Short mmCIF file of N, CA and C in Angstrom, two decimals:
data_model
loop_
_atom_site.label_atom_id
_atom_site.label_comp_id
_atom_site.label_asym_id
_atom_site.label_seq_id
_atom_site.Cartn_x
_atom_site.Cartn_y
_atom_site.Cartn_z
N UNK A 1 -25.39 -52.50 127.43
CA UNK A 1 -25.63 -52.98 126.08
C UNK A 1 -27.04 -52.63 125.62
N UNK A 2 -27.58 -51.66 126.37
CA UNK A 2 -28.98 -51.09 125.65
C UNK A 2 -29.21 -51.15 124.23
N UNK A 3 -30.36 -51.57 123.86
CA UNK A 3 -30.85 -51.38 122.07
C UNK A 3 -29.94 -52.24 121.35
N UNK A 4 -28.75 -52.87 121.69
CA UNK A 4 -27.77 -53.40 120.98
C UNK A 4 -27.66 -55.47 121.04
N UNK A 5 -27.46 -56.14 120.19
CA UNK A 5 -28.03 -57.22 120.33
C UNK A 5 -26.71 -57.66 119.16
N UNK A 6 -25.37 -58.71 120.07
CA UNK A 6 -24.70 -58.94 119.64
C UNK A 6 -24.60 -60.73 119.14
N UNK A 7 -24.49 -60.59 117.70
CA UNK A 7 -24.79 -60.92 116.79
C UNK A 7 -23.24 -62.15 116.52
N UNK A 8 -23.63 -63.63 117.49
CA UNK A 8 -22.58 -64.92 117.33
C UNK A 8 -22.24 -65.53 116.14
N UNK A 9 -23.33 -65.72 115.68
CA UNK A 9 -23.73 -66.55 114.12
C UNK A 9 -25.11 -65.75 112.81
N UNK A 10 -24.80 -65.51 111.92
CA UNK A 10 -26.01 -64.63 111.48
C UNK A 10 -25.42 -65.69 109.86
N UNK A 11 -26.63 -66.05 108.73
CA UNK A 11 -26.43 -66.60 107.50
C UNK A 11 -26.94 -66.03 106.81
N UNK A 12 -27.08 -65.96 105.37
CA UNK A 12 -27.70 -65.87 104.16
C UNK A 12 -27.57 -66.76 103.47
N UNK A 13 -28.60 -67.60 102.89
CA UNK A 13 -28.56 -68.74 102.35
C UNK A 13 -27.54 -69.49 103.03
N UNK A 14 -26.24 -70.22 102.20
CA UNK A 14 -25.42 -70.87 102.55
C UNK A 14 -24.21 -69.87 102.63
N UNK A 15 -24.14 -68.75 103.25
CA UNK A 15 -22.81 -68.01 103.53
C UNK A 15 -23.30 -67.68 104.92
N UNK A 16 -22.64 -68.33 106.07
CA UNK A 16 -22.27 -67.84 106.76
C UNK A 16 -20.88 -66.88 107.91
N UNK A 17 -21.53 -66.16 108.82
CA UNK A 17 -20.76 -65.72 109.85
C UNK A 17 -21.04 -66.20 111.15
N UNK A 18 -19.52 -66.26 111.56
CA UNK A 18 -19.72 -67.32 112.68
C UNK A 18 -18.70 -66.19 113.43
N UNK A 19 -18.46 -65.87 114.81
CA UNK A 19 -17.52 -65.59 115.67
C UNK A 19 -16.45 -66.53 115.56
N UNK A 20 -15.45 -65.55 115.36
CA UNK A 20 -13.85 -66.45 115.55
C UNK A 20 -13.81 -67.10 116.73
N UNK A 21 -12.85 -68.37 116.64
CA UNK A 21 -12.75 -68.98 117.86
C UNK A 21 -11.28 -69.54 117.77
N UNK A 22 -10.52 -69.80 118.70
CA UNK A 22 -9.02 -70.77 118.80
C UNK A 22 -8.81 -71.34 117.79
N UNK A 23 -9.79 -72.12 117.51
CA UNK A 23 -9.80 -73.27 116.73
C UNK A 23 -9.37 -73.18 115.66
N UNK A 24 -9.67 -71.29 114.74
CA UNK A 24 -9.23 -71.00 113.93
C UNK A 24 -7.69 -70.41 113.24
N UNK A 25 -6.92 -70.48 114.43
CA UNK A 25 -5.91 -70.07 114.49
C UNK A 25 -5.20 -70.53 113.07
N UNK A 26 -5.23 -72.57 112.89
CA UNK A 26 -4.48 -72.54 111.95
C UNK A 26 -5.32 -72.16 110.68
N UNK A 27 -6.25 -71.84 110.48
CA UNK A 27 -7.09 -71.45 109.17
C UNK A 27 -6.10 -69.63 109.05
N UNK A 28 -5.94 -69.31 110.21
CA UNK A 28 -5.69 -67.66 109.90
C UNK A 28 -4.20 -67.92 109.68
N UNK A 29 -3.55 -69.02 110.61
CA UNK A 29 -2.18 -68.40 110.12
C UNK A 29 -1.88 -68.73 108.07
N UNK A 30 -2.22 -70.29 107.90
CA UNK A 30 -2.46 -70.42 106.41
C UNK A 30 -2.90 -69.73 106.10
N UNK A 31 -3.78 -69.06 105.73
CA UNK A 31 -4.06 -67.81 105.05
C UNK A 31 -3.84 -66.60 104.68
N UNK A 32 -2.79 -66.34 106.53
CA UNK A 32 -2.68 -64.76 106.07
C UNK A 32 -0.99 -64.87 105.80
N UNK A 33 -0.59 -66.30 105.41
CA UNK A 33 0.77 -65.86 105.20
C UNK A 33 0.68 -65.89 103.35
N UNK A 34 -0.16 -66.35 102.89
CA UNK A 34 -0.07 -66.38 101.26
C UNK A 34 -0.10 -64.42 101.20
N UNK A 35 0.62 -63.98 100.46
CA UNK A 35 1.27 -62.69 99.98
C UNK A 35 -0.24 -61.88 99.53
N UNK A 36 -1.31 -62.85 99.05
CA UNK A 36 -1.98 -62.31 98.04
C UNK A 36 -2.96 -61.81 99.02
N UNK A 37 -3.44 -62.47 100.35
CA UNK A 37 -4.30 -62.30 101.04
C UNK A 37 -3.82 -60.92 101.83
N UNK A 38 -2.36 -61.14 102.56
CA UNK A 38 -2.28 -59.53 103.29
C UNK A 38 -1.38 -58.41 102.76
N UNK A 39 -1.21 -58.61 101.33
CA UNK A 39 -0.89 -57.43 101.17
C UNK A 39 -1.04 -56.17 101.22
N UNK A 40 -2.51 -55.91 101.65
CA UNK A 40 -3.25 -54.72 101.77
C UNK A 40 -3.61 -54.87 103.74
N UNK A 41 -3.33 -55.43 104.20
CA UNK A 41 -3.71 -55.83 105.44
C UNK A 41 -2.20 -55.60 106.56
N UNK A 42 -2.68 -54.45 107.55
CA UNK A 42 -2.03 -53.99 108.49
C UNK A 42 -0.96 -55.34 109.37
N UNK A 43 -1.96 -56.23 109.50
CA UNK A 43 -1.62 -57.23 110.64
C UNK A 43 -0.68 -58.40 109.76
N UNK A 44 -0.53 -58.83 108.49
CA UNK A 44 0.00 -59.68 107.97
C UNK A 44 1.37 -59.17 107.68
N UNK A 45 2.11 -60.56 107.40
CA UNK A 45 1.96 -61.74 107.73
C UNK A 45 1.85 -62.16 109.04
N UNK A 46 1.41 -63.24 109.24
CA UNK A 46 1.48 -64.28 110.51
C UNK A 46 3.10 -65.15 110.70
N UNK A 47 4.01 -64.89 111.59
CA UNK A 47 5.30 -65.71 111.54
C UNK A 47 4.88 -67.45 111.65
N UNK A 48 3.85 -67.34 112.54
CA UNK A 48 3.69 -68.61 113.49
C UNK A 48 2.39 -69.30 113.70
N UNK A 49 2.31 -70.24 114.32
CA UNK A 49 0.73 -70.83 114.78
C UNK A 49 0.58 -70.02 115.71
N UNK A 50 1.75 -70.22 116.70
CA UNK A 50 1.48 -69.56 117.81
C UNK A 50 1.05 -68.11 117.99
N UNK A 51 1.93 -67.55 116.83
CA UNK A 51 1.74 -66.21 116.82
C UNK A 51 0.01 -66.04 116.30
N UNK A 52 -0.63 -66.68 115.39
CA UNK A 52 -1.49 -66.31 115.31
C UNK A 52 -3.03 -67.02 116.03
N UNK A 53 -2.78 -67.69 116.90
CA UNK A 53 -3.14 -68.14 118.58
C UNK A 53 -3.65 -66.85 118.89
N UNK A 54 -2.49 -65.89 119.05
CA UNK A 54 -2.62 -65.25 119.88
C UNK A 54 -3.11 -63.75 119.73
N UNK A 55 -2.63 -63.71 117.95
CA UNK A 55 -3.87 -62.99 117.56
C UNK A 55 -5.70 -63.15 117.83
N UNK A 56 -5.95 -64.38 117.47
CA UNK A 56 -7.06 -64.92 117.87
C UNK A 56 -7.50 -64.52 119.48
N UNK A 57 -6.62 -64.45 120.30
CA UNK A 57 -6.96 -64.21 121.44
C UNK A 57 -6.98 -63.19 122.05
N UNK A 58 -6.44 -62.17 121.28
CA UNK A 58 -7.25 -60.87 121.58
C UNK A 58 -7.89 -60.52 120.97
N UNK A 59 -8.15 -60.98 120.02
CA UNK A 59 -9.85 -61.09 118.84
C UNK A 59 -11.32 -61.36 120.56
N UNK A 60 -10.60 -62.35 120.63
CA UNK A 60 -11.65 -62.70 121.52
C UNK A 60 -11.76 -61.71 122.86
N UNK A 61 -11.02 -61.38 123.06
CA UNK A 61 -10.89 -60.01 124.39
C UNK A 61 -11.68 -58.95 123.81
N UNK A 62 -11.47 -58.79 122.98
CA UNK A 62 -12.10 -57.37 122.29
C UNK A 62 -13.73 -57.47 122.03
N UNK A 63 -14.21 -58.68 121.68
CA UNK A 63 -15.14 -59.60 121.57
C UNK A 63 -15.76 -59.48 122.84
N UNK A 64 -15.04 -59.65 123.81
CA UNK A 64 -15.72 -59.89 125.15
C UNK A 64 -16.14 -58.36 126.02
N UNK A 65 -15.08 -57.24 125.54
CA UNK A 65 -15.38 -55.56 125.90
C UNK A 65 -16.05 -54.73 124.78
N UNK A 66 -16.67 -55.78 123.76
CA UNK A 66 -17.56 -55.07 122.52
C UNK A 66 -16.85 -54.22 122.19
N UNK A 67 -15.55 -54.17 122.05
CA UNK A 67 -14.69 -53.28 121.16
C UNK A 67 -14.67 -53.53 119.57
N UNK A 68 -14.65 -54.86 119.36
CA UNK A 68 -14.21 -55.20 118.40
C UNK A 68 -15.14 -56.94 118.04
N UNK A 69 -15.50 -57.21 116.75
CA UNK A 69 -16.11 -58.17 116.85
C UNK A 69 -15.64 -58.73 115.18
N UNK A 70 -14.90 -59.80 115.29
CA UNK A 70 -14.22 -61.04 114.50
C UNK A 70 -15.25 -62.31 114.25
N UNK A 71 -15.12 -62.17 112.94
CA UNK A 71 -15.93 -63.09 112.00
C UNK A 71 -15.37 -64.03 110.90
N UNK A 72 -15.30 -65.21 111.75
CA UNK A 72 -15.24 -66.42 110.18
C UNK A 72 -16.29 -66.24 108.87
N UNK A 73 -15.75 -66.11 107.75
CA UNK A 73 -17.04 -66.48 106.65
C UNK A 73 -16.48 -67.98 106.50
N UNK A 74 -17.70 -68.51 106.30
CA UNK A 74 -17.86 -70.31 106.12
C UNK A 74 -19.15 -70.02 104.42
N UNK A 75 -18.55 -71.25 104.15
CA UNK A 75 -19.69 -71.54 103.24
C UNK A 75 -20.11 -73.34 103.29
N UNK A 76 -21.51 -73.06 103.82
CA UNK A 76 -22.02 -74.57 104.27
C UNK A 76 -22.99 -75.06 103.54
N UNK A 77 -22.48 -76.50 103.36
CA UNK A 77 -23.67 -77.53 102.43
C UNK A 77 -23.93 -78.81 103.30
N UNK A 78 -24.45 -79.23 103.92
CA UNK A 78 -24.77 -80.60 104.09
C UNK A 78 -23.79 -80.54 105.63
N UNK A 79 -22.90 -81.59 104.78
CA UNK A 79 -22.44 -81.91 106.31
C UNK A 79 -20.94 -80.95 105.88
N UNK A 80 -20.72 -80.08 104.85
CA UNK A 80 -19.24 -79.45 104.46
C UNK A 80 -19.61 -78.35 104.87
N UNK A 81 -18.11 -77.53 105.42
CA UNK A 81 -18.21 -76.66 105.98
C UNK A 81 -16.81 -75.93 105.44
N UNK A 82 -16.35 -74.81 104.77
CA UNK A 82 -15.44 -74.62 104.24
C UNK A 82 -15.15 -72.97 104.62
N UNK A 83 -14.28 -72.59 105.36
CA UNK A 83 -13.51 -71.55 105.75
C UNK A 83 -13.14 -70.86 104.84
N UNK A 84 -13.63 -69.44 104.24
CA UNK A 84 -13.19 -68.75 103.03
C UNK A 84 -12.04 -67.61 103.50
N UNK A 85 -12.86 -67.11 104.73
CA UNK A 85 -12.22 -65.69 105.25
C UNK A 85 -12.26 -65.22 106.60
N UNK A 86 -12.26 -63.62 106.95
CA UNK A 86 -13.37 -63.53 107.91
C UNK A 86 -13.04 -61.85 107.80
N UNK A 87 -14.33 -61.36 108.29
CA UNK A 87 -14.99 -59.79 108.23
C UNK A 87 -15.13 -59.57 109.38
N UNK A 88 -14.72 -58.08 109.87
CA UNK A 88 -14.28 -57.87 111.31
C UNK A 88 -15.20 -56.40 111.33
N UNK A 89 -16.18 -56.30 112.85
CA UNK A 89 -16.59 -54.95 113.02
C UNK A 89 -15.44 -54.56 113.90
N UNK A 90 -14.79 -53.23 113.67
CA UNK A 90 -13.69 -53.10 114.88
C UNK A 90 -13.64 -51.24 114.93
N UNK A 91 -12.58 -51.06 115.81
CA UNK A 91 -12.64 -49.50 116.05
C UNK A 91 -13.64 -48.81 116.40
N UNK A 92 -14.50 -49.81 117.20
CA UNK A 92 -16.05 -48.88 117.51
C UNK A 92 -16.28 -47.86 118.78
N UNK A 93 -16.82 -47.28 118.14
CA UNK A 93 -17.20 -46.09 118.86
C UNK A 93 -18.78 -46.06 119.44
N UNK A 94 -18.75 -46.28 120.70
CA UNK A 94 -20.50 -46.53 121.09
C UNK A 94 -21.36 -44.98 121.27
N UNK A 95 -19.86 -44.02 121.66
CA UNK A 95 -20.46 -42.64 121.75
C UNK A 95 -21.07 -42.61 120.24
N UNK A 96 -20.65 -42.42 119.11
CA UNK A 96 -20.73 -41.62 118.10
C UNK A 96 -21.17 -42.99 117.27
N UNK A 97 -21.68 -43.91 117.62
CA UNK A 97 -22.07 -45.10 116.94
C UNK A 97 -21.85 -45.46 115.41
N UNK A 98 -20.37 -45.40 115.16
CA UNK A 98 -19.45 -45.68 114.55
C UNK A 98 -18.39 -46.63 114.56
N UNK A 99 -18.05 -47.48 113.27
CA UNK A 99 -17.29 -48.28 113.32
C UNK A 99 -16.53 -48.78 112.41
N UNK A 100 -14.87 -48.96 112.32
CA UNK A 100 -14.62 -49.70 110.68
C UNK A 100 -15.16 -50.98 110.34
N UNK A 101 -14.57 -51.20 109.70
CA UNK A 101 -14.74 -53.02 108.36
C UNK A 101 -13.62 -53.00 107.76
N UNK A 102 -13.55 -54.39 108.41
CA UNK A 102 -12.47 -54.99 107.13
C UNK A 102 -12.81 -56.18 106.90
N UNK A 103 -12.05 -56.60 105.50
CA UNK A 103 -12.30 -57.70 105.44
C UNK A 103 -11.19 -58.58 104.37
N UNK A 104 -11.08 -60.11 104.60
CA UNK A 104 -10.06 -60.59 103.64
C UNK A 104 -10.83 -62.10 103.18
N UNK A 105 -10.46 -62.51 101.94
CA UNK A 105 -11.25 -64.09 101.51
C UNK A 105 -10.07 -64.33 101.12
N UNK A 106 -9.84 -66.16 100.93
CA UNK A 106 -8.90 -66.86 100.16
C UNK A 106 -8.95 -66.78 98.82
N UNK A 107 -7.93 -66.54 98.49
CA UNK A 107 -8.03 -65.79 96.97
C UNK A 107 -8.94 -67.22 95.82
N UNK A 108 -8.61 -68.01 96.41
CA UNK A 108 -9.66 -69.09 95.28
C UNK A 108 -11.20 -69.10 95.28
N UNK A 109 -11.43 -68.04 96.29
CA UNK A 109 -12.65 -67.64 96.66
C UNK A 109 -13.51 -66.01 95.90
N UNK A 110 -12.35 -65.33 95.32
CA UNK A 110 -12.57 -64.49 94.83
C UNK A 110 -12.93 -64.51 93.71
N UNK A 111 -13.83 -63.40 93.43
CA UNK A 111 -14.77 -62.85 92.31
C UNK A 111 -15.77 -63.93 92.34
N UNK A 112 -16.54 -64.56 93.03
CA UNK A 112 -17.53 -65.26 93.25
C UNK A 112 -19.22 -64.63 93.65
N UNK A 113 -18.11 -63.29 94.33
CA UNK A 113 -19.46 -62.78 94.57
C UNK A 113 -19.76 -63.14 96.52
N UNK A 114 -18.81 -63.66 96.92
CA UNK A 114 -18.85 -63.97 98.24
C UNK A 114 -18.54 -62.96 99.33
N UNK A 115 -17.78 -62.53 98.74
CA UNK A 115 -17.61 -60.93 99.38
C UNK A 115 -18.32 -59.98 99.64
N UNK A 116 -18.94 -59.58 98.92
CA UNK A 116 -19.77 -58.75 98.48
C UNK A 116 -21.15 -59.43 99.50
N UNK A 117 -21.52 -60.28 99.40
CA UNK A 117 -22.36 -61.16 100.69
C UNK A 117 -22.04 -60.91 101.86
N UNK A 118 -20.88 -61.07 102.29
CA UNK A 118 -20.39 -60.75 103.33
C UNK A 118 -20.45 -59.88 103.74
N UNK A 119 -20.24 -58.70 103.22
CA UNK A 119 -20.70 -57.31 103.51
C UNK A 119 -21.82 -56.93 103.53
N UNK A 120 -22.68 -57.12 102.85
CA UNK A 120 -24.15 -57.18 102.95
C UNK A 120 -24.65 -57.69 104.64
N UNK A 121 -23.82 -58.87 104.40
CA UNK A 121 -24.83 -59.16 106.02
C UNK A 121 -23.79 -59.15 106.80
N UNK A 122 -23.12 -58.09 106.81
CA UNK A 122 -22.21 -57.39 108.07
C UNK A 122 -22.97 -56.29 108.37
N UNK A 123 -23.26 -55.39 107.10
CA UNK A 123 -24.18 -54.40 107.59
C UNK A 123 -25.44 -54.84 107.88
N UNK A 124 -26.61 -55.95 107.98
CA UNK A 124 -27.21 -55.83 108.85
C UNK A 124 -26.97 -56.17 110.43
N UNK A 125 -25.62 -56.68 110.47
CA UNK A 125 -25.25 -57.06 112.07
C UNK A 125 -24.92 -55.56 112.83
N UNK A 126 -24.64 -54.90 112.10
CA UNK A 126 -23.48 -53.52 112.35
C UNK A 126 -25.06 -52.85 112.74
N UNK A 127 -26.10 -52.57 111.59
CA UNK A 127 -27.13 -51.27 111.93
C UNK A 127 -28.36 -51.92 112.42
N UNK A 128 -28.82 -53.21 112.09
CA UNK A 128 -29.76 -53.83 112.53
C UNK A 128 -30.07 -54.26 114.30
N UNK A 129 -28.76 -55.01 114.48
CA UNK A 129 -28.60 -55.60 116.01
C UNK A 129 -27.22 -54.79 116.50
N UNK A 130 -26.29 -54.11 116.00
CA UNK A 130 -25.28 -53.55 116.53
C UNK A 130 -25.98 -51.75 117.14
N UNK A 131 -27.14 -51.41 116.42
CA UNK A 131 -27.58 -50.04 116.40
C UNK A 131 -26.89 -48.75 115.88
N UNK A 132 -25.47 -49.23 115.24
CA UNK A 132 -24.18 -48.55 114.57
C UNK A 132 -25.16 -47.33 113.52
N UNK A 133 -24.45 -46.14 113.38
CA UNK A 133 -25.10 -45.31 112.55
C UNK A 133 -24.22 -45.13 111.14
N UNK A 134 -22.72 -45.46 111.56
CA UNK A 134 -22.07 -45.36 110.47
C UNK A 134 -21.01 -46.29 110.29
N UNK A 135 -21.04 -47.26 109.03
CA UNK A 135 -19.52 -48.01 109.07
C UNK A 135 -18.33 -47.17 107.88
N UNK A 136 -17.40 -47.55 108.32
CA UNK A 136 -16.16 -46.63 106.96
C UNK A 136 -15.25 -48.09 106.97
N UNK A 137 -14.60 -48.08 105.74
CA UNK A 137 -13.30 -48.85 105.68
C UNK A 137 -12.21 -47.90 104.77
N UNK A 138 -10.96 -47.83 105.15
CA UNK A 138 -9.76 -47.26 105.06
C UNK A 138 -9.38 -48.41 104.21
N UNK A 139 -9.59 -48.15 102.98
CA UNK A 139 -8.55 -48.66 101.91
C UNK A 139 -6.80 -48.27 100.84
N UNK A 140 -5.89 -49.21 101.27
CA UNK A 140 -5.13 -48.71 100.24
C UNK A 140 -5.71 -48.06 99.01
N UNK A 141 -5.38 -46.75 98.58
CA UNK A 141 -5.77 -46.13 97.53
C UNK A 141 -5.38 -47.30 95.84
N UNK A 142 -4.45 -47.92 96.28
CA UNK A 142 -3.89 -48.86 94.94
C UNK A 142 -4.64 -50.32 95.30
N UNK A 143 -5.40 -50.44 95.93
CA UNK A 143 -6.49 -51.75 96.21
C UNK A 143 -7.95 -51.40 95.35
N UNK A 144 -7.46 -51.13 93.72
CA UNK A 144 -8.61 -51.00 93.49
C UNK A 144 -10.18 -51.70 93.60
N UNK A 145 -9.52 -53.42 93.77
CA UNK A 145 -10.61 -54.48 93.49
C UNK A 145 -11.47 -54.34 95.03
N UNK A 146 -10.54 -54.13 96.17
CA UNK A 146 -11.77 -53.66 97.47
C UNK A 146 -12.21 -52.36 97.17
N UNK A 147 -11.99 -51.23 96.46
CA UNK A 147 -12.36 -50.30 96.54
C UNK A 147 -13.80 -50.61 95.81
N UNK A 148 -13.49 -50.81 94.93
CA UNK A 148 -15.22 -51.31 93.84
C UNK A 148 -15.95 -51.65 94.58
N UNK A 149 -15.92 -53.10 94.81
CA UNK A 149 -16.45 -54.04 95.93
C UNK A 149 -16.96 -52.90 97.13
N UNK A 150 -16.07 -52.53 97.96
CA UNK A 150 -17.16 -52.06 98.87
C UNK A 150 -18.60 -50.41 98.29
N UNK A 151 -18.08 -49.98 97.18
CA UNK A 151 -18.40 -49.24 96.40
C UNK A 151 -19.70 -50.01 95.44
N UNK A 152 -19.67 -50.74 95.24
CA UNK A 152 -20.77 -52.37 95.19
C UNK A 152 -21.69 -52.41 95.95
N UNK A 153 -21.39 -52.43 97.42
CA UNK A 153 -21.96 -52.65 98.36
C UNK A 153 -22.70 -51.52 99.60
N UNK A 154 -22.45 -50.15 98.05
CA UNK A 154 -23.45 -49.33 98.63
C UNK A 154 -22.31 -48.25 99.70
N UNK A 155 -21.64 -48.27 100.08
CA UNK A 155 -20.39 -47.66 100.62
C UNK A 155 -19.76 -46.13 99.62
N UNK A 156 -19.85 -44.95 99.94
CA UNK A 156 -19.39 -43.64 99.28
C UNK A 156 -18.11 -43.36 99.76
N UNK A 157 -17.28 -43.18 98.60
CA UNK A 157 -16.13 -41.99 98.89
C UNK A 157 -16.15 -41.14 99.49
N UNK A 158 -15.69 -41.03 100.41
CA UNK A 158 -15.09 -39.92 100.93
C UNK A 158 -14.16 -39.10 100.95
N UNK A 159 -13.03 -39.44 101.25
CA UNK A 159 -11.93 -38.31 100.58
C UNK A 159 -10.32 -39.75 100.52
N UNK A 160 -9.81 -39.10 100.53
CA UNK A 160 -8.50 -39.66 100.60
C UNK A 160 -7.29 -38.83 101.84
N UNK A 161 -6.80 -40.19 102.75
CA UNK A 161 -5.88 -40.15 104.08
C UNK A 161 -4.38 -39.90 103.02
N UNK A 162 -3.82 -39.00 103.50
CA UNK A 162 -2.67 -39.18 102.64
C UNK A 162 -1.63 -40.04 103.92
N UNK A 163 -0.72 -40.85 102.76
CA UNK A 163 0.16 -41.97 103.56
C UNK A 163 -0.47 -42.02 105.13
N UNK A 164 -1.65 -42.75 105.31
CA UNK A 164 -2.62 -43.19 106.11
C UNK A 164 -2.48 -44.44 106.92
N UNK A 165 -1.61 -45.15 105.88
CA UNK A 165 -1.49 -47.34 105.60
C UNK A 165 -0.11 -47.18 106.22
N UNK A 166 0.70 -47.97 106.77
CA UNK A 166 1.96 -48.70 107.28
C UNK A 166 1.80 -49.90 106.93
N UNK A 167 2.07 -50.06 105.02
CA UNK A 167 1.97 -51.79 105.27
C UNK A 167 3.19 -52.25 104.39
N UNK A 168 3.75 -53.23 105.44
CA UNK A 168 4.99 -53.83 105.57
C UNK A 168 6.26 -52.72 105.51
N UNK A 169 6.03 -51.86 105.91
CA UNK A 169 6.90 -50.89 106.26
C UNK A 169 7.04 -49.57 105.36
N UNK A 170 6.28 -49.22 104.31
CA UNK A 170 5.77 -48.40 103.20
C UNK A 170 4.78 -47.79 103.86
N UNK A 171 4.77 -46.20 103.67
CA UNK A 171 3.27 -45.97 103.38
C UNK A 171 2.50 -45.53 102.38
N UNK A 172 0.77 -45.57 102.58
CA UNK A 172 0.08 -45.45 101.19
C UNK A 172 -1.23 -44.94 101.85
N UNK A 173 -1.36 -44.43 101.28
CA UNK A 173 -3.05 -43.38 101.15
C UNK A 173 -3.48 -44.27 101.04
N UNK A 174 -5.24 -44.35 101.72
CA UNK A 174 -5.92 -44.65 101.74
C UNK A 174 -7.36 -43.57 101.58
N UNK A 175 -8.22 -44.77 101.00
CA UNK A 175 -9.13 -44.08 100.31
C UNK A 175 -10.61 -44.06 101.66
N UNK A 176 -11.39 -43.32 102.37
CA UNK A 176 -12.43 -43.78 103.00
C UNK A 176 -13.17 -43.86 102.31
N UNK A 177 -14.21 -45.12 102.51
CA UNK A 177 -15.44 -45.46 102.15
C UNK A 177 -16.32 -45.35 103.27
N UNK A 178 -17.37 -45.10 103.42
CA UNK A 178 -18.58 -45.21 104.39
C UNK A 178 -20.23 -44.90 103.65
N UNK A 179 -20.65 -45.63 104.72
CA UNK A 179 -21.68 -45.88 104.26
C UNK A 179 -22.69 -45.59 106.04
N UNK A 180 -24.22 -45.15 105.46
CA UNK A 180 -24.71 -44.66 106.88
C UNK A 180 -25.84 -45.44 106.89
N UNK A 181 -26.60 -45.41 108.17
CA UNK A 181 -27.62 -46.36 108.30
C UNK A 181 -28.71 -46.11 107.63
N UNK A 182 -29.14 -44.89 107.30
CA UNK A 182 -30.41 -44.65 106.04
C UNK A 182 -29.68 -45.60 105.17
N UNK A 183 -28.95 -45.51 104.74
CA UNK A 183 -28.66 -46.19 103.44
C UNK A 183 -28.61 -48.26 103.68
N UNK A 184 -28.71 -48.55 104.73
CA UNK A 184 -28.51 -49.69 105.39
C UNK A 184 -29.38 -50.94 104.55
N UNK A 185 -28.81 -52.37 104.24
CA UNK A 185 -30.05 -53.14 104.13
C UNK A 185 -30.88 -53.85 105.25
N UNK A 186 -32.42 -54.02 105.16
CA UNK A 186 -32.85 -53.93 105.74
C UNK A 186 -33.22 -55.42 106.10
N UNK A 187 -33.35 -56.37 107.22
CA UNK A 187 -33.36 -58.06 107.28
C UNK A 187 -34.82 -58.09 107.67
#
């Protein structure tokens, strides 16, 4: 793990990221079964608690071989603590210090501007303490509102995957976004 400094809990103001844990299971399965949250999302729906247990638990395996690193967004005041989403570094590559992003919020959470936070201080976990040189996210080409958003957040077009997506049994182009560590914000 040379130069690299993995990153449990990191905040901005009152938005934080926290590492997924068990605990969250029923926050993910409620969430990712509402239509609105995984429609653009490979892994949704969730059938079950159980089933998504056990998602969680190879969140955490992957977590543990720095493959992959799963993030609650919380937004905290006082003694409240409120579960919006969570933003995932995954598909990493330590040779070529590369990695995707994704990410999903509860839709009563959207257009707040919380998102867009989230990403912000993903990329300093990713280039700051991860030492990552490049992140990309693979968007449905018809997801215009993540396409902006990460396009917001400083992230360039790249080209377009033709029928790239398998979601819910359809496929759909996706658009790459990436963004490189010159371009990085800086903590």
């Amino acid at each position: 793990m040379k130069n690299r400094e993995i990153i449990e809990e990191i905040n901005v103001q009152k938005l934080y990221l926290r590492k997924i844990s068990l605990s969250d299971s029923e926050f993910f399965f409620a969430s990712l079964k509402e239509a609105a949250v995984s429609k653009f999302l490979s892994l949704g729906p969730l059938t079950s608690k159980e089933h998504s247990k056990k998602l969680l638990k190879n969140y955490l395996k992957y977590w543990d071989k720095s493959t992959q690193f799963n993030y609650i967004i919380e937004l905290r005041n006082d003694d409240n603590i409120k579960k919006i989403g969570s933003i995932s570094i995954w598909n990493i590559s330590w040779l070529h210090k590369r990695a995707e992003i994704g990410i999903w919020i509860n839709p009563k959470y959207w257009s707040m501007g919380f998102s867009k936070k989230a990403l912000n201080i993903i990329k300093i976990v990713a280039f700051n303490h991860l030492r990552l040189n490049r992140l990309e996210a693979h968007i449905a080409a018809d997801n215009q509102k993540s396409i902006n958003l990460f396009m917001k957040c400083g992230f360039i077009k790249e080209g377009i995957l033709k029928e790239y997506l398998n979601l819910k049994g359809s496929y759909h182009d996706a658009v790459i976004l990436a963004i490189l560590t010159n371009l990085k914000i800086r903590s």
